[in-house]
Amino acid sequence: MTNFLIKGGRVVDPANNLDGVKDILVEKGKICAVSDRIEKDGVRVISAEGKLVLPGLIDMHVHLREPGREDEETIETGTRAAARGGFTSVACMPNTDPPADNAGVVKFILSQAELTGCVRVYPVGSISKGLRGEELSDIGELFEAGVVGISDDGEPVSDSNLMRRALEYASMFHLTVISHCEEKALSSEGIINEGYVSTVLGLAGIPAAAEEVMVARDIILAEMTGASLHIAHVSTSGSVELIRRAKSKGINLSAETAPHYFTLTDEEVRSFDTNLRVNPPLRTVRDLEAIIEGLKDGTIDAIATDHAPHSVVEKEQEFALAPPGMIGLETAFSLVMSELVDKGVLSLEQAVAKMTVNPAKILGLDAGRLNEGADADITIVDPDKGYTVDAERFASKSKNSPFIGREVRGMVETVIVAGQPVLENGKFVLEKK
Amino acid sequence: MEFREKSKIMDGAAIEKALIRIAHEIVEKLKTTDDLIIIGIRTRGAYLAERIVDRILEISGVGVPLGILDITLYRDDLTAVASQPVVHSTEIPFDLTGKRIVLVDDVLYTCRTMRAAIDELMDFGRPSLVQIAVLVDRGHRELPIRPDYVGKNVPTSRDEMVDVEIDEVDGKEQVRILGLVEGKAGK
Amino acid sequence: MNWKRKDLLGLEELKKEEIEFVLDTADSFREISTRAIRKVPALRGRTIVLFFLEASTRTRVSFELAAKRLSADLVNISSSTSSMLKGETLKDTIRNITAMEVDLVIVRHGMAGAPHWLAREIEPGVVNAGDGCHEHPTQALLDMLTIREKKKKLEGLRVAIVGDISHSRVARSNIWGLTKVGASVVVAGPPTFIPPCIEKMGVTVKYRVEEALEGADVVMALRIQRERQGKNLIPSLREYRKIFGISRERLRLSKPDALVMHPGPINRGIELDPDVADGPQSVILDQVTSGVAVRMAVMYLLCGVGKEAISRQLSAVSKKQKAESL
Ligand SMILES: [Zn+2]
Ligand SMILES: [Zn+2]
């Protein structure tokens, strides 16, 4: 384990209200010192002048597809994609095959991450057995096996009583329940957002209400149970409003959105590009503006990617047949920089908080900050470097990104996980954690 | 490509005279106007045919039926669609079987238009005779087709153009030979 | 203007001039169907594929007839004969079609956007013969041709479209087409049949059929799919007929010479009463005739443009020929 000194970078560490040019000394995998000027002989120096030095980014919502769909992504490729995007930790959703509804699968994921992953992997266990929405999973066993939250993501928990019990039961382990809010009876056979675009294209619509009805229900259940609720991938203005009101009432909940909900709208779908099919669907400009407002005022705590790899075979189909989902790990940070920070929506500190300390808090992780003594998970970014998103450069096994070809700014250069450089100057230097 | 006038070979009076002569020749050569139908090829041929019908009426007192052919759909160069205005319909509201037909066009050149016209005509019945009348025969035939009535024979070279203008379409009456402007010949 | 498109995917993207160009061309093509020999050699040696992945006899037959009257060679792939049923993807089928060196593909598909995707993937031109609930451009063009023939104009007419607008590609294409040429369109149906924000397409919405019919020059009824009942979009066909069915009496609200249209097949006694469907104001059979002319025009124009590159090379020659023939 090498020791090194990161010199001259602008350190942005929202957890410690820190934003300034600092040196960071890393020893034995831990952050040893953060100070204005550190001089030390005999350690490797990483020059970070003109760069941003951030706590390693945390993506609290990804789909790594292993076990089950290793043709689309594996823990190895998914974590490489994460590293390329500046993430040192990812929380992976349980809708694998078999699903992470038992300790065995969770342990498999953790051991696979140990063997092949290059960033930290935190499994999320399922709420219900087989994600069928009928019986609770063995949440205690999942907890013991190491899950950081529970969710049936991919599917909503339609049964309100099951959701109630999940919230109650999980609270015993201080596990957050991550809810994919979708009222299936309303989203029905919907393909895209219900609105003018669905009217023009003749594609069945998914009304905003399909999400909002469930957000409202879950808020009521969170209030009733006092348990910790997290709303995944918030996409509508109504959801933002419901969450804002719930928070002002002091209800214990948090929320995330994904970069596509503050960068794209359903207007884009007119191209019938299947990479734009995602669930929840891309919404209207009004929703996009509300999401941005929610990010700004803190209603939305976290930015997560909902990285959902799909094979070319599955995406090269009729729009209505293509499975929903897009990859996002490798574009998220640049999109946040280009669309939120550059445009003055969020300060750099706010933006970084939503990708580090906030998700860490929601999941109860001891990560996302540059405290002395903390694990040295560090991301160094060149904030001024612009580039064009290029599918050829993706480390992910899948290429289903609608952002390919887009001009963005903010290039991840160096990623350090537990004091080990994984990525240096944009190149992988260590394949495994 | 840019063209410039080389010479004017017919004016309005000359065109009129040529058409009167053609009308006379038709009546003379075919002996009677029985079963005679004049069919013009769109666009200018149609108007010229109409004038010939008028002249025949003056000469013989008989109103000969007039038909109009649009040969666009019979052309062998469909590829030109993108550079063409809208297709017009053919107006031949009678059976041509057993009829004697004079096809009228403004210029006879490669004969491809005429071939298309003859092909189309055959889809309207089985005429007993088909003859050709043109205002200008400029030579360079590529098919074994020969005119029966010619307003004027004009020897031309292949890089020249014969430009026929008539009142109904162009607002003036003249036939000119246009030559390529030197140095502006594009590929 | 000149025709420049290789594909006809919808009327949304067409300009007013283009719509009128197709209608004018179709007008000229009507005459061919009245000849002793109902055939012209315009598309001799061209190959047209009819790729129908959704059952439809009338549209297929109309395209087939149109292709034959233009002397094109025709290949018919319908869902029952297609290997797509055996799990072949649309993409494979597309690749195979392309390898066969065809000139034009007419595609009918149950899902919106499928022809658009096909058009991006293959070189030959693509005609959308109906994609899901999205567009059915040739149907709207034939409707417009029929109206224009009967009314001698389209601009300023009031057209009422009654029925399940949400699930109707015919309605969508007609709305685009008719509003572009200056007709005013009123749509009517129960709110469950009216998709959100449809006013933005330039139409007026009425929930009472009587208000929609009032003063209409054209009344277009849409087929009510029987399976809509089960989805709670309407309580019953009986109730639909009662509230929205077009009867002789209701038709009196529109202009005395109003045209009655229907894209077919008709549920007689549901959306249209039999005496209206078969009455003197009905132009439903004229629509069928117009269909062949419109499809001939579309095939002719798209086939002619497909090889534009060659045409550019030949432009020197064709200019001279034009000077000769015009
Ligand atoms: Zn989800
Ligand atoms: Zn997800």
CSV table of C-alpha atoms in Angstrom, one decimal, chain B:
chain,number,residue,atom,x,y,z
B,1,MET,CA,-24.5,24.8,-67.4
B,2,GLU,CA,-25.5,28.0,-68.9
B,3,PHE,CA,-26.9,28.6,-72.4
B,4,ARG,CA,-27.0,31.6,-74.6
B,5,GLU,CA,-29.0,32.4,-77.7
B,6,LYS,CA,-27.1,31.5,-80.9
B,7,SER,CA,-29.8,32.2,-83.4
B,8,LYS,CA,-33.6,32.7,-83.7
B,9,ILE,CA,-35.0,30.3,-86.3
B,10,MET,CA,-38.7,30.9,-86.2
B,11,ASP,CA,-40.9,33.8,-85.0
B,12,GLY,CA,-44.6,33.8,-84.3
B,13,ALA,CA,-45.6,34.1,-88.0
B,14,ALA,CA,-43.3,31.3,-89.1
B,15,ILE,CA,-44.7,29.0,-86.4
B,16,GLU,CA,-48.3,29.8,-87.5
B,17,LYS,CA,-47.4,29.2,-91.1
B,18,ALA,CA,-45.7,25.9,-90.3
B,19,LEU,CA,-48.8,24.7,-88.4
B,20,ILE,CA,-51.2,25.7,-91.2
B,21,ARG,CA,-49.0,23.8,-93.7
B,22,ILE,CA,-48.9,20.7,-91.4
B,23,ALA,CA,-52.7,20.9,-91.1
B,24,HIS,CA,-53.0,21.0,-94.9
B,25,GLU,CA,-50.6,18.1,-95.3
B,26,ILE,CA,-52.5,16.0,-92.8
B,27,VAL,CA,-55.8,16.5,-94.6
B,28,GLU,CA,-54.2,15.9,-98.0
B,29,LYS,CA,-52.2,12.8,-97.1
B,30,LEU,CA,-54.9,11.1,-95.1
B,31,LYS,CA,-57.5,12.0,-97.8
B,32,THR,CA,-60.4,12.3,-95.3
B,33,THR,CA,-60.7,13.4,-91.7
B,34,ASP,CA,-62.7,10.2,-90.9
B,35,ASP,CA,-61.4,8.4,-87.8
B,36,LEU,CA,-58.7,11.0,-87.5
B,37,ILE,CA,-57.6,12.0,-84.0
B,38,ILE,CA,-55.0,14.5,-83.1
B,39,ILE,CA,-53.1,13.9,-79.9
B,40,GLY,CA,-50.6,16.3,-78.4
B,41,ILE,CA,-47.9,15.5,-76.0
B,42,ARG,CA,-47.7,17.6,-72.9
B,43,THR,CA,-46.9,20.4,-72.5
B,44,ARG,CA,-46.2,22.3,-75.7
B,45,GLY,CA,-47.3,19.5,-78.0
B,46,ALA,CA,-50.7,19.6,-76.5
B,47,TYR,CA,-51.2,23.3,-77.4
B,48,LEU,CA,-49.7,22.8,-80.9
B,49,ALA,CA,-52.1,19.9,-81.4
B,50,GLU,CA,-55.0,22.1,-80.4
B,51,ARG,CA,-54.0,24.7,-83.0
B,52,ILE,CA,-53.7,22.0,-85.7
B,53,VAL,CA,-57.2,20.9,-84.8
B,54,ASP,CA,-58.4,24.5,-85.3
B,55,ARG,CA,-56.6,24.8,-88.6
B,56,ILE,CA,-58.1,21.5,-89.9
B,57,LEU,CA,-61.5,22.8,-88.9
B,58,GLU,CA,-60.9,26.0,-91.0
B,59,ILE,CA,-59.7,23.9,-93.9
B,60,SER,CA,-62.2,21.1,-94.0
B,61,GLY,CA,-65.0,22.3,-91.7
B,62,VAL,CA,-64.6,19.2,-89.6
B,63,GLY,CA,-63.9,19.2,-85.9
B,64,VAL,CA,-61.4,16.5,-85.3
B,65,PRO,CA,-61.2,15.0,-81.7
B,66,LEU,CA,-58.2,16.2,-79.6
B,67,GLY,CA,-56.4,14.1,-77.0
B,68,ILE,CA,-53.6,14.9,-74.6
B,69,LEU,CA,-50.9,12.5,-73.6
B,70,ASP,CA,-48.7,13.0,-70.5
B,71,ILE,CA,-45.9,10.6,-71.1
B,72,THR,CA,-44.2,11.0,-67.7
B,73,LEU,CA,-45.3,7.6,-66.5
B,74,TYR,CA,-43.9,5.9,-69.7
B,75,ARG,CA,-40.5,7.5,-69.6
B,76,ASP,CA,-37.4,5.3,-69.3
B,77,ASP,CA,-35.8,7.8,-66.9
B,78,LEU,CA,-37.9,7.6,-63.7
B,79,THR,CA,-34.8,9.0,-61.9
B,80,ALA,CA,-35.7,12.5,-63.0
B,81,VAL,CA,-38.8,12.6,-60.7
B,82,ALA,CA,-37.0,14.8,-58.2
B,83,SER,CA,-36.4,17.5,-60.8
B,84,GLN,CA,-39.9,17.4,-62.2
B,85,PRO,CA,-43.0,19.3,-61.6
B,86,VAL,CA,-46.2,17.5,-60.8
B,87,VAL,CA,-47.4,14.8,-63.2
B,88,HIS,CA,-50.4,15.7,-65.2
B,89,SER,CA,-53.0,13.3,-66.4
B,90,THR,CA,-53.6,12.0,-69.8
B,91,GLU,CA,-56.9,13.0,-71.4
B,92,ILE,CA,-58.0,10.5,-74.0
B,93,PRO,CA,-61.7,10.0,-73.4
B,94,PHE,CA,-62.2,7.8,-76.4
B,95,ASP,CA,-61.3,4.4,-77.7
B,96,LEU,CA,-58.4,4.5,-80.1
B,97,THR,CA,-59.1,1.2,-81.8
B,98,GLY,CA,-59.3,1.5,-85.5
B,99,LYS,CA,-58.5,5.2,-85.4
B,100,ARG,CA,-55.9,7.1,-87.4
B,101,ILE,CA,-53.7,9.1,-85.1
B,102,VAL,CA,-51.4,12.0,-85.5
B,103,LEU,CA,-49.1,12.6,-82.5
B,104,VAL,CA,-48.0,16.1,-82.1
B,105,ASP,CA,-44.9,17.4,-80.3
B,106,ASP,CA,-42.8,20.5,-80.4
B,107,VAL,CA,-39.3,19.1,-81.0
B,108,LEU,CA,-38.1,15.7,-82.3
B,109,TYR,CA,-34.7,14.9,-81.0
B,110,THR,CA,-33.7,11.5,-79.6
B,111,CYS,CA,-37.2,10.1,-80.2
B,112,ARG,CA,-37.4,8.7,-76.6
B,113,THR,CA,-40.3,10.9,-75.8
B,114,MET,CA,-42.0,9.8,-79.0
B,115,ARG,CA,-41.4,6.1,-78.2
B,116,ALA,CA,-43.0,6.6,-74.7
B,117,ALA,CA,-45.9,8.4,-76.4
B,118,ILE,CA,-46.5,5.5,-78.8
B,119,ASP,CA,-46.2,3.0,-76.0
B,120,GLU,CA,-48.8,4.9,-74.0
B,121,LEU,CA,-51.1,5.2,-77.0
B,122,MET,CA,-51.2,1.5,-77.4
B,123,ASP,CA,-52.7,1.1,-73.9
B,124,PHE,CA,-55.7,3.0,-75.1
B,125,GLY,CA,-56.6,0.7,-77.9
B,126,ARG,CA,-55.3,-0.5,-81.3
B,127,PRO,CA,-55.1,2.4,-83.8
B,128,SER,CA,-55.0,1.6,-87.4
B,129,LEU,CA,-52.4,4.2,-88.2
B,130,VAL,CA,-50.1,6.4,-86.1
B,131,GLN,CA,-48.3,9.4,-87.7
B,132,ILE,CA,-46.0,12.0,-86.2
B,133,ALA,CA,-46.1,15.8,-86.6
B,134,VAL,CA,-43.4,18.0,-85.0
B,135,LEU,CA,-42.7,21.7,-85.2
B,136,VAL,CA,-39.0,21.3,-85.3
B,137,ASP,CA,-36.9,18.2,-86.3
B,138,ARG,CA,-33.4,18.8,-85.0
B,139,GLY,CA,-31.9,15.4,-85.9
B,140,HIS,CA,-29.8,13.0,-83.7
B,141,ARG,CA,-32.4,10.3,-83.6
B,142,GLU,CA,-31.6,7.3,-81.3
B,143,LEU,CA,-34.5,5.2,-82.3
B,144,PRO,CA,-36.0,4.1,-85.7
B,145,ILE,CA,-38.8,6.7,-85.6
B,146,ARG,CA,-39.3,9.2,-88.3
B,147,PRO,CA,-41.7,12.2,-88.5
B,148,ASP,CA,-44.4,12.4,-91.1
B,149,TYR,CA,-45.0,16.2,-90.9
B,150,VAL,CA,-42.3,18.6,-90.0
B,151,GLY,CA,-42.6,22.4,-89.5
B,152,LYS,CA,-38.9,23.0,-89.9
B,153,ASN,CA,-35.8,20.9,-90.2
B,154,VAL,CA,-33.0,22.4,-88.1
B,155,PRO,CA,-29.6,20.9,-88.2
B,156,THR,CA,-28.0,21.2,-84.7
B,157,SER,CA,-25.1,19.9,-82.8
B,158,ARG,CA,-25.6,17.8,-79.7
B,159,ASP,CA,-24.5,20.4,-77.3
B,160,GLU,CA,-27.0,22.9,-78.6
B,161,MET,CA,-30.5,23.2,-77.3
B,162,VAL,CA,-33.7,23.9,-79.3
B,163,ASP,CA,-35.9,26.2,-77.2
B,164,VAL,CA,-39.5,26.4,-78.3
B,165,GLU,CA,-41.7,29.1,-76.8
B,166,ILE,CA,-45.4,29.4,-77.4
B,167,ASP,CA,-48.0,31.9,-76.2
B,168,GLU,CA,-50.0,29.5,-74.1
B,169,VAL,CA,-47.0,28.4,-72.0
B,170,ASP,CA,-44.4,31.1,-72.3
B,171,GLY,CA,-46.3,34.2,-73.3
B,172,LYS,CA,-44.3,34.6,-76.5
B,173,GLU,CA,-43.8,32.8,-79.8
B,174,GLN,CA,-40.4,31.9,-81.0
B,175,VAL,CA,-38.0,29.0,-81.7
B,176,ARG,CA,-34.3,29.6,-80.9
B,177,ILE,CA,-31.1,27.6,-80.9
B,178,LEU,CA,-29.2,28.0,-77.7
B,179,GLY,CA,-25.5,27.2,-77.3
B,180,LEU,CA,-23.5,26.3,-74.3
B,181,VAL,CA,-21.6,29.3,-72.9
B,182,GLU,CA,-17.9,28.5,-73.3
B,183,GLY,CA,-15.9,27.7,-70.1
B,184,LYS,CA,-19.1,27.2,-68.1
B,185,ALA,CA,-19.7,23.7,-69.2
B,186,GLY,CA,-20.1,21.7,-65.9
B,187,LYS,CA,-19.9,18.0,-65.7
